[in-house]
PDB file of C-alpha atoms in Angstrom:
ATOM      1  CA  MET A  15      16.523 -38.753  19.299  1.00 39.00           C
ATOM      2  CA  VAL A  16      19.581 -36.954  17.986  1.00 43.00           C
ATOM      3  CA  ASP A  17      21.673 -34.816  20.313  1.00 46.00           C
ATOM      4  CA  PHE A  18      23.203 -31.784  18.644  1.00 47.00           C
ATOM      5  CA  ALA A  19      26.616 -30.598  19.620  1.00 50.00           C
ATOM      6  CA  PRO A  20      27.008 -27.070  21.059  1.00 53.00           C
ATOM      7  CA  GLU A  21      28.893 -26.052  17.901  1.00 53.00           C
ATOM      8  CA  GLN A  22      25.865 -26.991  15.785  1.00 51.00           C
ATOM      9  CA  GLU A  23      23.540 -24.961  18.002  1.00 56.00           C
ATOM     10  CA  VAL A  24      25.812 -21.931  17.695  1.00 64.00           C
ATOM     11  CA  ALA A  25      25.815 -22.355  13.905  1.00 70.00           C
ATOM     12  CA  GLN A  26      22.002 -22.339  13.881  1.00 79.00           C
ATOM     13  CA  CYS A  27      21.673 -19.414  16.312  1.00 76.00           C
ATOM     14  CA  PRO A  28      24.549 -16.968  15.706  1.00 83.00           C
ATOM     15  CA  SER A  29      24.626 -13.519  17.246  1.00 81.00           C
ATOM     16  CA  TYR A  30      23.736 -11.825  13.955  1.00 85.00           C
ATOM     17  CA  ALA A  31      20.472 -13.787  13.552  1.00 86.00           C
ATOM     18  CA  ALA A  32      18.518 -11.100  15.381  1.00 87.00           C
ATOM     19  CA  ALA A  33      19.684  -8.561  12.796  1.00 91.00           C
ATOM     20  CA  LEU A  34      17.750 -10.453  10.109  1.00 91.00           C
ATOM     21  CA  GLY A  35      14.572 -10.218  12.148  1.00 92.00           C
ATOM     22  CA  TYR A  36      14.985  -6.525  12.876  1.00 94.00           C
ATOM     23  CA  ILE A  37      15.650  -5.809   9.205  1.00 95.00           C
ATOM     24  CA  GLY A  38      12.328  -7.513   8.505  1.00 95.00           C
ATOM     25  CA  VAL A  39      10.633  -5.261  11.080  1.00 96.00           C
ATOM     26  CA  ALA A  40      12.171  -2.153   9.559  1.00 96.00           C
ATOM     27  CA  SER A  41      11.283  -3.259   6.024  1.00 95.00           C
ATOM     28  CA  ALA A  42       7.635  -3.880   6.908  1.00 95.00           C
ATOM     29  CA  VAL A  43       7.165  -0.518   8.618  1.00 96.00           C
ATOM     30  CA  CYS A  44       9.349   1.754   6.481  1.00 96.00           C
ATOM     31  CA  LEU A  45       8.422   0.450   3.023  1.00 96.00           C
ATOM     32  CA  SER A  46       4.713   0.358   3.871  1.00 96.00           C
ATOM     33  CA  ASN A  47       4.861   3.924   5.192  1.00 96.00           C
ATOM     34  CA  TRP A  48       6.773   4.942   2.082  1.00 96.00           C
ATOM     35  CA  GLY A  49       3.991   3.565  -0.119  1.00 95.00           C
ATOM     36  CA  SER A  50       1.390   5.226   2.102  1.00 96.00           C
ATOM     37  CA  ALA A  51       3.206   8.557   1.844  1.00 96.00           C
ATOM     38  CA  ILE A  52       3.431   8.350  -1.958  1.00 95.00           C
ATOM     39  CA  GLY A  53      -0.281   7.558  -2.250  1.00 94.00           C
ATOM     40  CA  THR A  54      -1.201  10.403   0.091  1.00 94.00           C
ATOM     41  CA  TRP A  55       1.114  12.819  -1.708  1.00 94.00           C
ATOM     42  CA  LYS A  56      -0.150  12.129  -5.214  1.00 92.00           C
ATOM     43  CA  SER A  57      -3.835  11.979  -4.282  1.00 92.00           C
ATOM     44  CA  GLY A  58      -3.610  14.951  -1.919  1.00 91.00           C
ATOM     45  CA  LEU A  59      -2.169  17.203  -4.593  1.00 90.00           C
ATOM     46  CA  SER A  60      -5.042  16.332  -6.918  1.00 88.00           C
ATOM     47  CA  ILE A  61      -7.641  17.004  -4.220  1.00 88.00           C
ATOM     48  CA  VAL A  62      -6.190  20.435  -3.527  1.00 87.00           C
ATOM     49  CA  HIS A  63      -5.919  21.171  -7.243  1.00 83.00           C
ATOM     50  CA  THR A  64      -9.498  20.216  -8.105  1.00 82.00           C
ATOM     51  CA  GLY A  65     -10.871  21.699  -4.873  1.00 80.00           C
ATOM     52  CA  ILE A  66     -10.129  25.180  -6.173  1.00 80.00           C
ATOM     53  CA  LYS A  67     -12.687  24.860  -8.965  1.00 78.00           C
ATOM     54  CA  HIS A  68     -15.034  22.324  -7.357  1.00 77.00           C
ATOM     55  CA  PRO A  69     -14.900  22.462  -3.514  1.00 78.00           C
ATOM     56  CA  ALA A  70     -17.970  20.226  -3.144  1.00 76.00           C
ATOM     57  CA  SER A  71     -16.026  17.196  -4.410  1.00 76.00           C
ATOM     58  CA  VAL A  72     -13.239  17.411  -1.833  1.00 81.00           C
ATOM     59  CA  MET A  73     -14.830  15.208   0.835  1.00 84.00           C
ATOM     60  CA  LYS A  74     -15.942  12.586  -1.693  1.00 81.00           C
ATOM     61  CA  ASN A  75     -12.503  12.402  -3.271  1.00 86.00           C
ATOM     62  CA  VAL A  76     -10.725  11.942   0.066  1.00 90.00           C
ATOM     63  CA  ILE A  77     -11.183   8.150  -0.233  1.00 91.00           C
ATOM     64  CA  PRO A  78      -7.733   7.583  -1.869  1.00 92.00           C
ATOM     65  CA  ILE A  79      -6.121   9.353   1.097  1.00 93.00           C
ATOM     66  CA  VAL A  80      -7.856   7.010   3.545  1.00 93.00           C
ATOM     67  CA  MET A  81      -6.930   3.927   1.546  1.00 93.00           C
ATOM     68  CA  ALA A  82      -3.308   5.047   1.317  1.00 94.00           C
ATOM     69  CA  GLY A  83      -3.192   5.517   5.082  1.00 93.00           C
ATOM     70  CA  VAL A  84      -4.428   1.972   5.685  1.00 95.00           C
ATOM     71  CA  ILE A  85      -1.289   0.637   3.976  1.00 95.00           C
ATOM     72  CA  GLY A  86       0.818   2.088   6.774  1.00 95.00           C
ATOM     73  CA  ILE A  87      -1.378   0.267   9.310  1.00 96.00           C
ATOM     74  CA  TYR A  88      -0.633  -3.059   7.575  1.00 96.00           C
ATOM     75  CA  GLY A  89       3.089  -2.448   7.998  1.00 95.00           C
ATOM     76  CA  LEU A  90       2.605  -1.416  11.620  1.00 96.00           C
ATOM     77  CA  ILE A  91       0.677  -4.601  12.456  1.00 96.00           C
ATOM     78  CA  VAL A  92       3.273  -6.912  10.897  1.00 96.00           C
ATOM     79  CA  GLY A  93       6.150  -4.923  12.390  1.00 95.00           C
ATOM     80  CA  VAL A  94       4.761  -5.224  15.913  1.00 95.00           C
ATOM     81  CA  ILE A  95       4.132  -8.967  15.515  1.00 95.00           C
ATOM     82  CA  LEU A  96       7.658  -9.581  14.216  1.00 94.00           C
ATOM     83  CA  ALA A  97       9.287  -7.427  16.900  1.00 93.00           C
ATOM     84  CA  GLN A  98       7.545  -9.354  19.670  1.00 92.00           C
ATOM     85  CA  SER A  99       8.712 -12.655  18.159  1.00 89.00           C
ATOM     86  CA  ILE A 100      12.434 -11.830  18.394  1.00 88.00           C
ATOM     87  CA  ASN A 101      13.912 -13.496  21.472  1.00 85.00           C
ATOM     88  CA  THR A 102      16.346 -11.615  23.694  1.00 82.00           C
ATOM     89  CA  PRO A 103      19.704 -13.333  24.440  1.00 79.00           C
ATOM     90  CA  THR A 104      20.244 -14.554  27.978  1.00 75.00           C
ATOM     91  CA  ASN A 105      22.693 -13.013  30.459  1.00 69.00           C
ATOM     92  CA  ASP A 106      25.225 -15.755  29.749  1.00 73.00           C
ATOM     93  CA  ARG A 107      25.278 -14.703  26.056  1.00 71.00           C
ATOM     94  CA  TYR A 108      23.236 -17.655  24.861  1.00 77.00           C
ATOM     95  CA  ASN A 109      21.113 -16.860  21.804  1.00 80.00           C
ATOM     96  CA  SER A 110      18.016 -18.959  21.091  1.00 83.00           C
ATOM     97  CA  TYR A 111      16.939 -16.937  18.025  1.00 85.00           C
ATOM     98  CA  SER A 112      17.931 -18.936  14.932  1.00 88.00           C
ATOM     99  CA  THR A 113      18.817 -17.873  11.412  1.00 89.00           C
ATOM    100  CA  TYR A 114      15.802 -19.873  10.170  1.00 91.00           C
ATOM    101  CA  THR A 115      13.458 -17.705  12.244  1.00 91.00           C
ATOM    102  CA  GLY A 116      15.346 -14.566  11.264  1.00 91.00           C
ATOM    103  CA  LEU A 117      15.058 -15.297   7.557  1.00 93.00           C
ATOM    104  CA  ALA A 118      11.349 -16.089   7.965  1.00 93.00           C
ATOM    105  CA  HIS A 119      10.805 -12.744   9.685  1.00 94.00           C
ATOM    106  CA  LEU A 120      12.876 -10.996   7.018  1.00 95.00           C
ATOM    107  CA  CYS A 121      10.721 -12.586   4.305  1.00 95.00           C
ATOM    108  CA  ALA A 122       7.545 -11.541   6.142  1.00 95.00           C
ATOM    109  CA  GLY A 123       8.753  -7.968   6.443  1.00 96.00           C
ATOM    110  CA  LEU A 124       9.719  -7.737   2.788  1.00 96.00           C
ATOM    111  CA  CYS A 125       6.381  -9.234   1.675  1.00 96.00           C
ATOM    112  CA  THR A 126       4.473  -6.602   3.621  1.00 96.00           C
ATOM    113  CA  GLY A 127       6.760  -3.682   2.803  1.00 96.00           C
ATOM    114  CA  ILE A 128       7.192  -4.207  -0.925  1.00 97.00           C
ATOM    115  CA  SER A 129       3.507  -5.072  -1.401  1.00 96.00           C
ATOM    116  CA  GLY A 130       2.565  -1.920   0.508  1.00 96.00           C
ATOM    117  CA  LEU A 131       4.953   0.160  -1.573  1.00 96.00           C
ATOM    118  CA  ALA A 132       3.469  -1.174  -4.817  1.00 96.00           C
ATOM    119  CA  ALA A 133      -0.078  -0.621  -3.546  1.00 96.00           C
ATOM    120  CA  GLY A 134       0.763   2.933  -2.513  1.00 95.00           C
ATOM    121  CA  LEU A 135       2.156   3.705  -5.952  1.00 95.00           C
ATOM    122  CA  CYS A 136      -1.000   2.321  -7.602  1.00 95.00           C
ATOM    123  CA  ILE A 137      -3.298   4.265  -5.283  1.00 95.00           C
ATOM    124  CA  GLY A 138      -1.321   7.448  -5.831  1.00 94.00           C
ATOM    125  CA  ILE A 139      -1.406   7.240  -9.618  1.00 94.00           C
ATOM    126  CA  VAL A 140      -5.048   6.102  -9.853  1.00 93.00           C
ATOM    127  CA  GLY A 141      -6.124   8.680  -7.271  1.00 90.00           C
ATOM    128  CA  ASP A 142      -4.208  11.455  -9.020  1.00 89.00           C
ATOM    129  CA  TYR A 143      -5.743  10.978 -12.446  1.00 89.00           C
ATOM    130  CA  GLY A 144      -9.123   9.830 -11.127  1.00 87.00           C
ATOM    131  CA  ILE A 145      -9.662  12.841  -8.873  1.00 85.00           C
ATOM    132  CA  ARG A 146      -8.585  15.227 -11.599  1.00 83.00           C
ATOM    133  CA  ALA A 147     -10.977  13.585 -14.070  1.00 81.00           C
ATOM    134  CA  VAL A 148     -13.911  13.832 -11.656  1.00 77.00           C
ATOM    135  CA  GLY A 149     -13.037  17.429 -10.837  1.00 71.00           C
ATOM    136  CA  TYR A 150     -12.679  18.431 -14.478  1.00 69.00           C
ATOM    137  CA  ARG A 151     -16.018  16.850 -15.328  1.00 67.00           C
ATOM    138  CA  ALA A 152     -17.761  18.515 -12.385  1.00 61.00           C
ATOM    139  CA  SER A 153     -16.315  21.917 -13.233  1.00 59.00           C
ATOM    140  CA  ALA A 154     -17.002  21.613 -16.978  1.00 57.00           C
ATOM    141  CA  ILE A 155     -13.335  22.275 -17.695  1.00 53.00           C
ATOM    142  CA  THR A 156     -12.277  21.437 -21.227  1.00 54.00           C
ATOM    143  CA  LEU A 157      -9.023  19.589 -21.670  1.00 52.00           C
ATOM    144  CA  PHE A 158      -8.691  20.858 -25.253  1.00 51.00           C
ATOM    145  CA  PRO A 159      -8.173  24.604 -25.700  1.00 54.00           C
ATOM    146  CA  ASN A 160      -8.969  24.469 -29.409  1.00 56.00           C
ATOM    147  CA  ASP A 161     -10.992  22.399 -31.861  1.00 59.00           C
ATOM    148  CA  LYS A 162      -7.912  20.880 -33.464  1.00 55.00           C
ATOM    149  CA  GLU A 163      -6.812  19.174 -30.232  1.00 51.00           C
ATOM    150  CA  ALA A 164     -10.378  18.015 -29.529  1.00 54.00           C
ATOM    151  CA  ALA A 165     -10.691  16.276 -32.890  1.00 55.00           C
ATOM    152  CA  GLY A 166     -11.392  12.567 -32.584  1.00 51.00           C
ATOM    153  CA  TYR A 167     -12.879  12.743 -29.083  1.00 51.00           C
ATOM    154  CA  SER A 168     -16.576  12.319 -28.384  1.00 51.00           C
ATOM    155  CA  THR A 169     -18.484  15.147 -26.757  1.00 53.00           C
ATOM    156  CA  ILE A 170     -20.653  14.568 -23.685  1.00 49.00           C
ATOM    157  CA  PRO A 171     -23.211  17.178 -22.630  1.00 51.00           C
ATOM    158  CA  ASP A 172     -22.613  18.966 -19.328  1.00 47.00           C
ATOM    159  CA  ASN A 173     -26.270  19.129 -18.301  1.00 48.00           C
ATOM    160  CA  ASP A 174     -29.525  17.249 -18.583  1.00 47.00           C
ATOM    161  CA  ASP A 175     -31.025  19.637 -21.154  1.00 49.00           C
ATOM    162  CA  ALA A 176     -29.410  17.945 -24.119  1.00 47.00           C
ATOM    163  CA  GLY A 177     -32.035  15.191 -24.179  1.00 46.00           C
ATOM    164  CA  GLY A 178     -31.691  11.832 -25.848  1.00 46.00           C
ATOM    165  CA  ASP A 179     -29.704   8.953 -24.447  1.00 46.00           C
ATOM    166  CA  ASP A 180     -26.538  10.945 -23.831  1.00 43.00           C
ATOM    167  CA  VAL A 181     -24.970  10.700 -20.422  1.00 41.00           C
ATOM    168  CA  SER A 182     -25.524  13.793 -18.305  1.00 42.00           C
ATOM    169  CA  GLY A 183     -22.784  15.609 -16.424  1.00 53.00           C
ATOM    170  CA  SER A 184     -23.773  14.261 -13.000  1.00 62.00           C
ATOM    171  CA  ASP A 185     -24.110  10.692 -14.274  1.00 64.00           C
ATOM    172  CA  ASP A 186     -20.746  10.984 -15.941  1.00 64.00           C
ATOM    173  CA  GLN A 187     -19.164  12.116 -12.671  1.00 69.00           C
ATOM    174  CA  ASN A 188     -20.662   9.123 -10.872  1.00 76.00           C
ATOM    175  CA  LYS A 189     -19.369   6.717 -13.517  1.00 80.00           C
ATOM    176  CA  LEU A 190     -15.885   8.170 -13.264  1.00 81.00           C
ATOM    177  CA  PHE A 191     -15.967   8.012  -9.478  1.00 83.00           C
ATOM    178  CA  VAL A 192     -17.186   4.407  -9.371  1.00 87.00           C
ATOM    179  CA  GLY A 193     -14.515   3.340 -11.856  1.00 87.00           C
ATOM    180  CA  MET A 194     -11.833   5.071  -9.799  1.00 88.00           C
ATOM    181  CA  LEU A 195     -13.156   3.437  -6.613  1.00 90.00           C
ATOM    182  CA  ILE A 196     -12.983  -0.065  -8.101  1.00 92.00           C
ATOM    183  CA  MET A 197      -9.399   0.485  -9.220  1.00 92.00           C
ATOM    184  CA  LEU A 198      -8.495   1.779  -5.755  1.00 92.00           C
ATOM    185  CA  ILE A 199     -10.010  -1.276  -4.068  1.00 93.00           C
ATOM    186  CA  PHE A 200      -7.975  -3.702  -6.167  1.00 94.00           C
ATOM    187  CA  SER A 201      -4.859  -1.574  -5.642  1.00 93.00           C
ATOM    188  CA  GLU A 202      -5.402  -1.736  -1.877  1.00 93.00           C
ATOM    189  CA  ALA A 203      -5.783  -5.523  -2.129  1.00 94.00           C
ATOM    190  CA  LEU A 204      -2.119  -5.811  -3.163  1.00 94.00           C
ATOM    191  CA  ALA A 205      -1.014  -4.682   0.300  1.00 95.00           C
ATOM    192  CA  LEU A 206      -3.543  -7.003   1.938  1.00 95.00           C
ATOM    193  CA  TYR A 207      -2.176  -9.993   0.035  1.00 96.00           C
ATOM    194  CA  GLY A 208       1.334  -9.203   1.247  1.00 95.00           C
ATOM    195  CA  MET A 209       0.184  -8.902   4.861  1.00 95.00           C
ATOM    196  CA  ILE A 210      -1.666 -12.240   4.738  1.00 96.00           C
ATOM    197  CA  VAL A 211       1.421 -14.054   3.427  1.00 96.00           C
ATOM    198  CA  ALA A 212       3.587 -12.257   5.992  1.00 95.00           C
ATOM    199  CA  LEU A 213       1.392 -13.399   8.880  1.00 94.00           C
ATOM    200  CA  ILE A 214       1.622 -17.002   7.671  1.00 95.00           C
ATOM    201  CA  VAL A 215       5.393 -16.931   7.128  1.00 94.00           C
ATOM    202  CA  SER A 216       6.013 -15.250  10.491  1.00 91.00           C
ATOM    203  CA  GLN A 217       4.684 -18.357  12.253  1.00 91.00           C
ATOM    204  CA  HIS A 218       7.610 -20.443  10.957  1.00 88.00           C
ATOM    205  CA  SER A 219      10.259 -20.577  13.658  1.00 81.00           C
ATOM    206  CA  TYR A 220      13.094 -22.689  15.059  1.00 83.00           C
ATOM    207  CA  SER A 221      14.508 -22.140  18.539  1.00 78.00           C
ATOM    208  CA  CYS A 222      17.829 -23.386  19.836  1.00 77.00           C
ATOM    209  CA  GLN A 223      17.178 -25.132  23.157  1.00 69.00           C
TER     210      GLN A 223
END
């Protein structure tokens, strides 16, 4: 058994070690909420925009908003776990919270926060264009004001009266919505991956006794 000198313990557990842990807490919460806000902002604007022409699709298209809000919950969970793991110094100014634990908590916070920010950006962009596409298709809005701009694009009938094997308007809306939903699920998974790694890394700790 090796006895460490007091100077070595102070080197492992300096007074600034807690700052690393609290930066990890702030990173997890703030960056995740930032990604959640971006996803809500982009998708919310599209819902309001398409709701003017097609109000019936508003409730169905609110899914990107819900998924963007979940990202903030990931950051909240990790932030609370990290904050409870930071030890308070004793009254005689002895700090048992080490730099090893602080860096582990900082890594966990950055994993959650940056992953949540990336997921929020993906959800916002996919939700923005996906909701607009579903709304345009439901409202039979043409994206090409003249025949010259529409050249080279296939035409899809807006109703079931066209006959044949062409996709109808309602079926086309469902296909667009399902495609958007799959992209949103895999975008949300990015934040989940970061939270899983953060929970594992947060268990790594070293305490100065």
